[in-house]
mmCIF file with all atom_site columns, C-alpha atoms in Angstrom:
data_model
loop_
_atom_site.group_PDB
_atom_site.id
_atom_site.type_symbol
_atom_site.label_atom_id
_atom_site.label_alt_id
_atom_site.label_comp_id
_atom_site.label_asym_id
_atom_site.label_entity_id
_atom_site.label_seq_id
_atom_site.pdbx_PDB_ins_code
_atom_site.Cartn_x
_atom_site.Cartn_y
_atom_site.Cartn_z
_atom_site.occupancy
_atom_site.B_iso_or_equiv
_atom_site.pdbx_formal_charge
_atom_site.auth_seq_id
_atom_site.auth_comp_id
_atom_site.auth_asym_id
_atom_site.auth_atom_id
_atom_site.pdbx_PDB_model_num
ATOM 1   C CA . UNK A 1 1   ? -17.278 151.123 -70.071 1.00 57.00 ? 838  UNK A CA 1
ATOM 2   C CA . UNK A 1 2   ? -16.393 150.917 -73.580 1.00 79.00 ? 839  UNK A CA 1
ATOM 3   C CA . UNK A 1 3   ? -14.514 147.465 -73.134 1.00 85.00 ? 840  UNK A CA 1
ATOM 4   C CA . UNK A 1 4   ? -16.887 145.587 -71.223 1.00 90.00 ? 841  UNK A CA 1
ATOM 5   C CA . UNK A 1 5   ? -17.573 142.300 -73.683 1.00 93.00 ? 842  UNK A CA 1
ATOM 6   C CA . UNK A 1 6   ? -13.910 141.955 -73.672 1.00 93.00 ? 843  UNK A CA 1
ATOM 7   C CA . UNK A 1 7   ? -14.394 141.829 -69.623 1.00 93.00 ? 844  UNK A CA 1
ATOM 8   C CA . UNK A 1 8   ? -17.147 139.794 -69.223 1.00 95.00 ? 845  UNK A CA 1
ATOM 9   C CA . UNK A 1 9   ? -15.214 137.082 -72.130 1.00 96.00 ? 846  UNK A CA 1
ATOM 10  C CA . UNK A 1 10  ? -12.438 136.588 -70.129 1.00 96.00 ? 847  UNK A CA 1
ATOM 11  C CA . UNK A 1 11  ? -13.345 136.912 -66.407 1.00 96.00 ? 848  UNK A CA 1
ATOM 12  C CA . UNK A 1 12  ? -16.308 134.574 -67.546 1.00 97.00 ? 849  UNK A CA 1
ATOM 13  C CA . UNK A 1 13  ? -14.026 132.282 -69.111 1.00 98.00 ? 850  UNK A CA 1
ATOM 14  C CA . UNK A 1 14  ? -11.348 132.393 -66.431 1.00 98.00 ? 851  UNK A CA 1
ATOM 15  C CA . UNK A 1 15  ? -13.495 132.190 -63.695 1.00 98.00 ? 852  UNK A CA 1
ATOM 16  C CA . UNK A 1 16  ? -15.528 128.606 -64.960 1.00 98.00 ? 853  UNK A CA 1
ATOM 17  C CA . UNK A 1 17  ? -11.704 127.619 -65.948 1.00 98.00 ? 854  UNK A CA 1
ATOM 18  C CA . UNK A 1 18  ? -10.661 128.035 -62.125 1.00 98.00 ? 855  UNK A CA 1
ATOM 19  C CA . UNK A 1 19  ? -13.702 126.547 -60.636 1.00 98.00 ? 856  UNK A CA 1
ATOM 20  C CA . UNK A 1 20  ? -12.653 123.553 -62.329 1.00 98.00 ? 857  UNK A CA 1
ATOM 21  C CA . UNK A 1 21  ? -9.382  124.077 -61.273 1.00 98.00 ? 858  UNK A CA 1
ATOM 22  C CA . UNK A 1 22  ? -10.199 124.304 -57.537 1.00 98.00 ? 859  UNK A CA 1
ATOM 23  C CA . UNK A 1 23  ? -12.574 121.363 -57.615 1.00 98.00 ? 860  UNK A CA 1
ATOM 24  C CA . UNK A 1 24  ? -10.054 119.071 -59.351 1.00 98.00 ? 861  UNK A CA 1
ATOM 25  C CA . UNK A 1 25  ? -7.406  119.762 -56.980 1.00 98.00 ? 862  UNK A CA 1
ATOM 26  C CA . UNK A 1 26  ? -9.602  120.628 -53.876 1.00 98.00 ? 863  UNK A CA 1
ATOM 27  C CA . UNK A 1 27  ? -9.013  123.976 -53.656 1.00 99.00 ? 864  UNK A CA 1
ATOM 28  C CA . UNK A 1 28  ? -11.462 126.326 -51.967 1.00 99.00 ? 865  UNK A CA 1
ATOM 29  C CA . UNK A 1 29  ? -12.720 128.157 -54.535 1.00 98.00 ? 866  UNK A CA 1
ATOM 30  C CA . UNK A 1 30  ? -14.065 131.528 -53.148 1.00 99.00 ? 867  UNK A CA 1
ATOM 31  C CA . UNK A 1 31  ? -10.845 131.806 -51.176 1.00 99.00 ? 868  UNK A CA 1
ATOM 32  C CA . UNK A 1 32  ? -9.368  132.432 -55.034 1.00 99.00 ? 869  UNK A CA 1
ATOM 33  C CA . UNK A 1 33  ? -11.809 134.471 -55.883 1.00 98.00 ? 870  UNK A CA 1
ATOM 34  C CA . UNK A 1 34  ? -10.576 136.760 -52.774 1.00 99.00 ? 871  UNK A CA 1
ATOM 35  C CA . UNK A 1 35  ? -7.429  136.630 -53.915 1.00 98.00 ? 872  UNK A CA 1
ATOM 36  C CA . UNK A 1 36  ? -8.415  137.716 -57.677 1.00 98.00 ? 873  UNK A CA 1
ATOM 37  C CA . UNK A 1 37  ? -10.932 140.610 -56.112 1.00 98.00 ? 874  UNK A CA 1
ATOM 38  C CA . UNK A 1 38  ? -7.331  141.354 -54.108 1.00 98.00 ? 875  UNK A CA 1
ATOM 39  C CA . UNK A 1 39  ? -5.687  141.662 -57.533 1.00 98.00 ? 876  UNK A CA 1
ATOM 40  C CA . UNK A 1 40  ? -7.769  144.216 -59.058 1.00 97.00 ? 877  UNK A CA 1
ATOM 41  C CA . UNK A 1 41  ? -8.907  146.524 -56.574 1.00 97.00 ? 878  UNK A CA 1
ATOM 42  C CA . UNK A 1 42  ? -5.125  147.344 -55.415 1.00 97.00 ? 879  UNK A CA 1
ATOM 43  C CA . UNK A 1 43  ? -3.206  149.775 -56.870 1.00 95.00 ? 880  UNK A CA 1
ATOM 44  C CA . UNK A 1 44  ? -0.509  148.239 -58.937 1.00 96.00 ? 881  UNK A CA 1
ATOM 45  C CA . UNK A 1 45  ? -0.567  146.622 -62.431 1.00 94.00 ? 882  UNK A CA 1
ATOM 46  C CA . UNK A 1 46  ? 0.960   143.646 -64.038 1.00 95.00 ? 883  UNK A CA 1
ATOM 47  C CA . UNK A 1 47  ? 3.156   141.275 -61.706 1.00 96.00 ? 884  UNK A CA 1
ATOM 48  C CA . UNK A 1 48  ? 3.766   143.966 -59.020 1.00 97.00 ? 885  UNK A CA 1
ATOM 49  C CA . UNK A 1 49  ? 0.115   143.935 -58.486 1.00 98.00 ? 886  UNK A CA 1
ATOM 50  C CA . UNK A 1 50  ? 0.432   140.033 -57.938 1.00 98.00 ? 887  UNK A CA 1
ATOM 51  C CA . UNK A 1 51  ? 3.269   140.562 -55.377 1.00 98.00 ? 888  UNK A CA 1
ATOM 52  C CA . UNK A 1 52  ? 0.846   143.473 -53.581 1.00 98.00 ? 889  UNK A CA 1
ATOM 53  C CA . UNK A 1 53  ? -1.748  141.593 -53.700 1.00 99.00 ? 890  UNK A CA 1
ATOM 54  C CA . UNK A 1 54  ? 0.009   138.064 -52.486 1.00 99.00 ? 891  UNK A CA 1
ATOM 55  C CA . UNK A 1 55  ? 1.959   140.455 -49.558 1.00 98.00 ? 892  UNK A CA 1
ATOM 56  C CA . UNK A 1 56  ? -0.914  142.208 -48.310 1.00 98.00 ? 893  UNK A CA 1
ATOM 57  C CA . UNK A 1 57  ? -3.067  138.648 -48.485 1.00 99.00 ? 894  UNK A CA 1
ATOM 58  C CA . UNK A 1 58  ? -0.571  136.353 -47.059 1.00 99.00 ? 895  UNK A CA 1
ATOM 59  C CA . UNK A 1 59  ? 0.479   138.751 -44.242 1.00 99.00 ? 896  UNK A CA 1
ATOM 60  C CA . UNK A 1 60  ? -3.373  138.930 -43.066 1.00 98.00 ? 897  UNK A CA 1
ATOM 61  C CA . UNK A 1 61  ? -3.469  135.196 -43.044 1.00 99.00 ? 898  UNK A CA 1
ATOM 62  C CA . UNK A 1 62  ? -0.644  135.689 -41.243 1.00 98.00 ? 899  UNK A CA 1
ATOM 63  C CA . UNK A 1 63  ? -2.270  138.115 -38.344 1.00 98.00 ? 900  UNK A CA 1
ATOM 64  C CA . UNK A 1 64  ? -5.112  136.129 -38.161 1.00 98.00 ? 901  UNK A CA 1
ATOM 65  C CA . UNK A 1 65  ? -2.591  132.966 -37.836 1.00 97.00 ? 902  UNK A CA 1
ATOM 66  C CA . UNK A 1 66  ? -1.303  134.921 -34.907 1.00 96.00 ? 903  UNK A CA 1
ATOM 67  C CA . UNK A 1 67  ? -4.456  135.985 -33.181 1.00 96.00 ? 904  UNK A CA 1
ATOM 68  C CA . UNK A 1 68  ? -5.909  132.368 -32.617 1.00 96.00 ? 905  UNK A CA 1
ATOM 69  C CA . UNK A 1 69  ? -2.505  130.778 -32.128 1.00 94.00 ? 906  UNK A CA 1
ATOM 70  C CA . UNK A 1 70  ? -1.931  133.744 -29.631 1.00 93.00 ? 907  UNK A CA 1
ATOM 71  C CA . UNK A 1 71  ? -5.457  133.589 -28.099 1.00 93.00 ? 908  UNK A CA 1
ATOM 72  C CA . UNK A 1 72  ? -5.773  129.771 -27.330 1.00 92.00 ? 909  UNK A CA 1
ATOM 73  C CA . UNK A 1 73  ? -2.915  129.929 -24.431 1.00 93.00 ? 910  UNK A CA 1
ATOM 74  C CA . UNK A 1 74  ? -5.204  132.078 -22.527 1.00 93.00 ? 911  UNK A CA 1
ATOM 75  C CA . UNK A 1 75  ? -8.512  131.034 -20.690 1.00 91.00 ? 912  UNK A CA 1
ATOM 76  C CA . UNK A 1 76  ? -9.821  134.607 -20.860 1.00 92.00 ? 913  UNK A CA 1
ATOM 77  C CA . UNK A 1 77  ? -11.560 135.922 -23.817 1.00 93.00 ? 914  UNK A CA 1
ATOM 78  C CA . UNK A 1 78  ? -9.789  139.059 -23.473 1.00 95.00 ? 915  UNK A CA 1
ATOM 79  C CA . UNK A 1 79  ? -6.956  137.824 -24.735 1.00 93.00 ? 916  UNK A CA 1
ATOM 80  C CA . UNK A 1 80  ? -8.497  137.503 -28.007 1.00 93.00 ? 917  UNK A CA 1
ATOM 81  C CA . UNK A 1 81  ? -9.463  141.123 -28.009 1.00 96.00 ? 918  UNK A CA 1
ATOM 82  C CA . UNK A 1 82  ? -5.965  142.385 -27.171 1.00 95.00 ? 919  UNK A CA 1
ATOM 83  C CA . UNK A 1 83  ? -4.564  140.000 -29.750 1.00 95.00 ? 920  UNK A CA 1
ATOM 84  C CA . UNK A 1 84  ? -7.610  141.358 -32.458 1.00 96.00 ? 921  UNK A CA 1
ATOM 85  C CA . UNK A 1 85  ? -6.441  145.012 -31.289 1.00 97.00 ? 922  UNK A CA 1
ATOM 86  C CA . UNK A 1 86  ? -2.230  144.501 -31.516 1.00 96.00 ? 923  UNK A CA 1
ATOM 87  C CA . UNK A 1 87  ? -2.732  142.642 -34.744 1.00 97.00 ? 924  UNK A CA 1
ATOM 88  C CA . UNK A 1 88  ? -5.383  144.989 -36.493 1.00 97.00 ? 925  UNK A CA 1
ATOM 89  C CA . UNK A 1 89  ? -3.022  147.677 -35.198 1.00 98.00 ? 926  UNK A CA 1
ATOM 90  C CA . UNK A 1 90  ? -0.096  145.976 -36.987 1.00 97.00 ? 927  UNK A CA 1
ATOM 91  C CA . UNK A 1 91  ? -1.878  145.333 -40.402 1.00 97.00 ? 928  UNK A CA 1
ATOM 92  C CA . UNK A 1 92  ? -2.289  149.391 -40.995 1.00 98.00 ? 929  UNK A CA 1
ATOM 93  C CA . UNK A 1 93  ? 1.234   150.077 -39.735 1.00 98.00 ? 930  UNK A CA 1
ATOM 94  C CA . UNK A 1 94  ? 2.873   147.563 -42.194 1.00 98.00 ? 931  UNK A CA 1
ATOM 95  C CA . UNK A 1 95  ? 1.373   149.512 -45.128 1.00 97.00 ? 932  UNK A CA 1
ATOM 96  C CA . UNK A 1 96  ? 4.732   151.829 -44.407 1.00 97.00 ? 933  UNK A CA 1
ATOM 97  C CA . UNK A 1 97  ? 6.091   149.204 -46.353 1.00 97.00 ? 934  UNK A CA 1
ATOM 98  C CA . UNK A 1 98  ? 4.827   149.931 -50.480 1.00 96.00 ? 935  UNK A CA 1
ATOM 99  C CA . UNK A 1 99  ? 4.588   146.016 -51.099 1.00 96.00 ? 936  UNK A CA 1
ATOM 100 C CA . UNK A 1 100 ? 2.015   145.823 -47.826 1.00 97.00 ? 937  UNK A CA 1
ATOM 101 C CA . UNK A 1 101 ? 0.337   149.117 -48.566 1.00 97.00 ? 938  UNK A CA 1
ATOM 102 C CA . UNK A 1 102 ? -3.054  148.150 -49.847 1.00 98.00 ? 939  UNK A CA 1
ATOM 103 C CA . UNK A 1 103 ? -4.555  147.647 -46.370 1.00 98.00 ? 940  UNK A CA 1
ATOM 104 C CA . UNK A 1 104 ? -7.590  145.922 -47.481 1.00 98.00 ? 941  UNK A CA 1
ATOM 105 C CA . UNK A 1 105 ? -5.864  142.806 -48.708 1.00 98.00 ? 942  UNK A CA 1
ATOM 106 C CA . UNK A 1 106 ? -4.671  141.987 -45.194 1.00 98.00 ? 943  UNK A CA 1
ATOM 107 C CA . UNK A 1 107 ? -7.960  142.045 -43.627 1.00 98.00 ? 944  UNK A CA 1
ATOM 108 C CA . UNK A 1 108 ? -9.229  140.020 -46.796 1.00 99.00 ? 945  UNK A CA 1
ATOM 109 C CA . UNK A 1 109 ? -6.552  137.835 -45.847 1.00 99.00 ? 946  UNK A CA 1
ATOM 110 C CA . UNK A 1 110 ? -7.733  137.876 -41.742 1.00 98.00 ? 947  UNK A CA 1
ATOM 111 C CA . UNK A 1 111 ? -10.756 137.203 -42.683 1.00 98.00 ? 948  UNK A CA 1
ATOM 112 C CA . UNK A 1 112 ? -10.251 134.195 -44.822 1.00 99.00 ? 949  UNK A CA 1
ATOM 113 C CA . UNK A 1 113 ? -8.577  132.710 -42.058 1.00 98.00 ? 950  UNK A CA 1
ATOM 114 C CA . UNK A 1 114 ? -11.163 133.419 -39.178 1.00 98.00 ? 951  UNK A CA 1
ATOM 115 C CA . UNK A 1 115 ? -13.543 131.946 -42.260 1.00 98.00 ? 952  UNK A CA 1
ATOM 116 C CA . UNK A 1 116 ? -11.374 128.984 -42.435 1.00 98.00 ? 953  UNK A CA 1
ATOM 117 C CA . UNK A 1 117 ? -10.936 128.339 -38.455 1.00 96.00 ? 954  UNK A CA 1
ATOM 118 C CA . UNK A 1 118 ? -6.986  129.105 -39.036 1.00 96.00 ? 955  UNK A CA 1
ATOM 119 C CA . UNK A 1 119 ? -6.376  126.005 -41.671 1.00 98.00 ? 956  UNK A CA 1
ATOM 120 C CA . UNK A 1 120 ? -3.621  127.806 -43.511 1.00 98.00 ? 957  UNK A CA 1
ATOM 121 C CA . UNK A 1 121 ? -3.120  124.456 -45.552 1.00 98.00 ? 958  UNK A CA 1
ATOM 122 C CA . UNK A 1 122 ? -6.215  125.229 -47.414 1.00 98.00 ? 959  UNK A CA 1
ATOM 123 C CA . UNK A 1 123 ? -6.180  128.852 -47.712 1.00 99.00 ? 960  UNK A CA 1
ATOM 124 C CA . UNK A 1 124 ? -2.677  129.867 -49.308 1.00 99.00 ? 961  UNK A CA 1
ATOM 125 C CA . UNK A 1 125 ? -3.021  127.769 -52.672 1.00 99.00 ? 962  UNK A CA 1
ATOM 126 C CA . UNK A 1 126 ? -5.955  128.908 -53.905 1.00 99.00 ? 963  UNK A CA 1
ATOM 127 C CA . UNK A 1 127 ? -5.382  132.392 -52.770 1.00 99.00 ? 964  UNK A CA 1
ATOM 128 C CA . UNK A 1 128 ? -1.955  132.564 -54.111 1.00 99.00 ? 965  UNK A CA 1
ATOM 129 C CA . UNK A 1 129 ? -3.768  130.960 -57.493 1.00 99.00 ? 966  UNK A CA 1
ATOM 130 C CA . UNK A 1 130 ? -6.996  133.711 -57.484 1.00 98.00 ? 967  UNK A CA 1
ATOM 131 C CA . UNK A 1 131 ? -4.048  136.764 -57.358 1.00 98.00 ? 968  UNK A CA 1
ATOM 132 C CA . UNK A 1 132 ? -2.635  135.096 -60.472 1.00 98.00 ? 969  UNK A CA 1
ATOM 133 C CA . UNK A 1 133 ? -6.142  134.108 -61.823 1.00 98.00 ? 970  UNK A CA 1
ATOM 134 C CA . UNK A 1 134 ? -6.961  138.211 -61.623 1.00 98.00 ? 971  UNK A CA 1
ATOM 135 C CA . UNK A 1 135 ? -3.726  138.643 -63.580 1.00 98.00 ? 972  UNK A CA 1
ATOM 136 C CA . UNK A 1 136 ? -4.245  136.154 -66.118 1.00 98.00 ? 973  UNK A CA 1
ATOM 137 C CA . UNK A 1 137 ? -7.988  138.013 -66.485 1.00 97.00 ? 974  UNK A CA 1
ATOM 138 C CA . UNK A 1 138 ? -6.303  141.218 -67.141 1.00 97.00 ? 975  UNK A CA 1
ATOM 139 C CA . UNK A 1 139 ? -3.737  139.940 -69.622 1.00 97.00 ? 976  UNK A CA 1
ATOM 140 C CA . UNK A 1 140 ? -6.501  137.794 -71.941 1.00 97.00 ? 977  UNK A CA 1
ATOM 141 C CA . UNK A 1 141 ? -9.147  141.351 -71.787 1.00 95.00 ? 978  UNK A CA 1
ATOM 142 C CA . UNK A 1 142 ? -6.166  143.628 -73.158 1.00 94.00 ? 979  UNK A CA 1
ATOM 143 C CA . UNK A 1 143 ? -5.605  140.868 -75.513 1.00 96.00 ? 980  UNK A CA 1
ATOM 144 C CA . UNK A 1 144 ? -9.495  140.668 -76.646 1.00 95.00 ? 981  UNK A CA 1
ATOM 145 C CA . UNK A 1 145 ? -9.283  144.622 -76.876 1.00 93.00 ? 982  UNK A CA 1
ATOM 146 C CA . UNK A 1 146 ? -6.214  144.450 -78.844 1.00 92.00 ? 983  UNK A CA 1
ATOM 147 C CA . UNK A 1 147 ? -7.770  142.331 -81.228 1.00 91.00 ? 984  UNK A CA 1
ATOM 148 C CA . UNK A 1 148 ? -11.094 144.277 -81.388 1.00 86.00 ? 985  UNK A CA 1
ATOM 149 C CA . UNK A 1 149 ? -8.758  147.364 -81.976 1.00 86.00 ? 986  UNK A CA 1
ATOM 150 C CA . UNK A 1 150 ? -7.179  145.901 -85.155 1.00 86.00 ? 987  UNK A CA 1
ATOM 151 C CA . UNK A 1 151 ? -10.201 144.341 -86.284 1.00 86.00 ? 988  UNK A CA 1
ATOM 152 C CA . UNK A 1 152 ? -12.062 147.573 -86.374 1.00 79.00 ? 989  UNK A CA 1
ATOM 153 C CA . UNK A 1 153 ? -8.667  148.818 -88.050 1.00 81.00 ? 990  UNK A CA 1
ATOM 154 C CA . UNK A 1 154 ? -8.579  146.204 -90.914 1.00 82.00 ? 991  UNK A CA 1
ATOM 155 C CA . UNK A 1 155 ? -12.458 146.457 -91.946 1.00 78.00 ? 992  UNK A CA 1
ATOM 156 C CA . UNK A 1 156 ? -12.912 150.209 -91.680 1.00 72.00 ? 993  UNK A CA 1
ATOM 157 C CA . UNK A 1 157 ? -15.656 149.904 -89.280 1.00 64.00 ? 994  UNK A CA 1
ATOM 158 C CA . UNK A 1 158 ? -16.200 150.220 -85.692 1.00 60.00 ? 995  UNK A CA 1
ATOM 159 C CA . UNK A 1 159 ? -18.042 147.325 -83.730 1.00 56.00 ? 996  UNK A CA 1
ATOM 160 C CA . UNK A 1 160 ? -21.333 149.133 -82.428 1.00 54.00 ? 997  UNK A CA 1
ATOM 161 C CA . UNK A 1 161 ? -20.703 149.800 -78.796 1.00 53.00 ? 998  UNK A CA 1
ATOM 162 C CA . UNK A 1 162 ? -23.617 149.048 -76.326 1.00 50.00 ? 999  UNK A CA 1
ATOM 163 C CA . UNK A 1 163 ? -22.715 151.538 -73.658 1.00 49.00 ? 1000 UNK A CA 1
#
């Protein structure tokens, strides 16, 4: 990985920036680190990835909103399960839709939620802030690399890579 200072600088940077962030305001921190993992390991770039990533996030919260709600007007556990099965059923059928198509994102989201006991309140603000927190990483990297680029340019030299 012939860029991988430039990684390490700004997801370093960015992610001591947010924990500060989330402990200021009260945010739970790992949930935005869910939401930042969201951001880079679906598909799209730039602010669509956001949007995938905030869909497919927000919609398992969602589910997983759905599930308990559903299951806690029943006595019997089965319930749950059919709830679990009709919702898990729904979160791979909605990735017909592009902006829900990375399917892992809504059981990141689910599983936040079960994490969380269903407190939406304090899961969608830091997870809607670690999407943008992974988009803010990638934007300050191609920055570092785009100075490294025209440093190398302006002195003649090449920094020495370590890979």
């Amino acid at each position: 990985m012939e860029n991988r200072w430039q990684v390490a600088i700004s997801a370093g940077l960015l992610a001591a920036i947010w924990c500060g962030i989330a402990d200021t305001f009260h945010l739970v921190t790992w949930i935005g680190f869910l939401g930042c993992s969201t951001f880079f390991a679906q598909p799209k770039a730039g602010f669509q990835g956001v949007m995938m990533a905030w869909c497919t996030n927000l919609s398992g919260v969602f589910w997983a909103w759905l599930i308990i709600s559903g299951s806690s007007f029943f006595v019997s556990p089965v319930a749950g399960y059919l709830f679990t099965g009709i919702a898990t059923s729904a979160m791979c059928l909605q990735a017909s839709y592009q902006k829900f198509s990375f399917i892992p994102g809504a059981f990141i989201g689910c599983c936040i939620t079960f994490a969380m006991a269903g407190d939406v309140a304090n899961i969608v603000p830091p997870l809607v802030l670690g999407a943008l927190l992974g988009f803010c990483m990638s934007l300050l990297t191609a920055q570092l690399i785009s100075l490294r680029q025209k440093w190398s340019a302006s002195t003649g030299s090449e920094i020495a890579s370590a890979d």
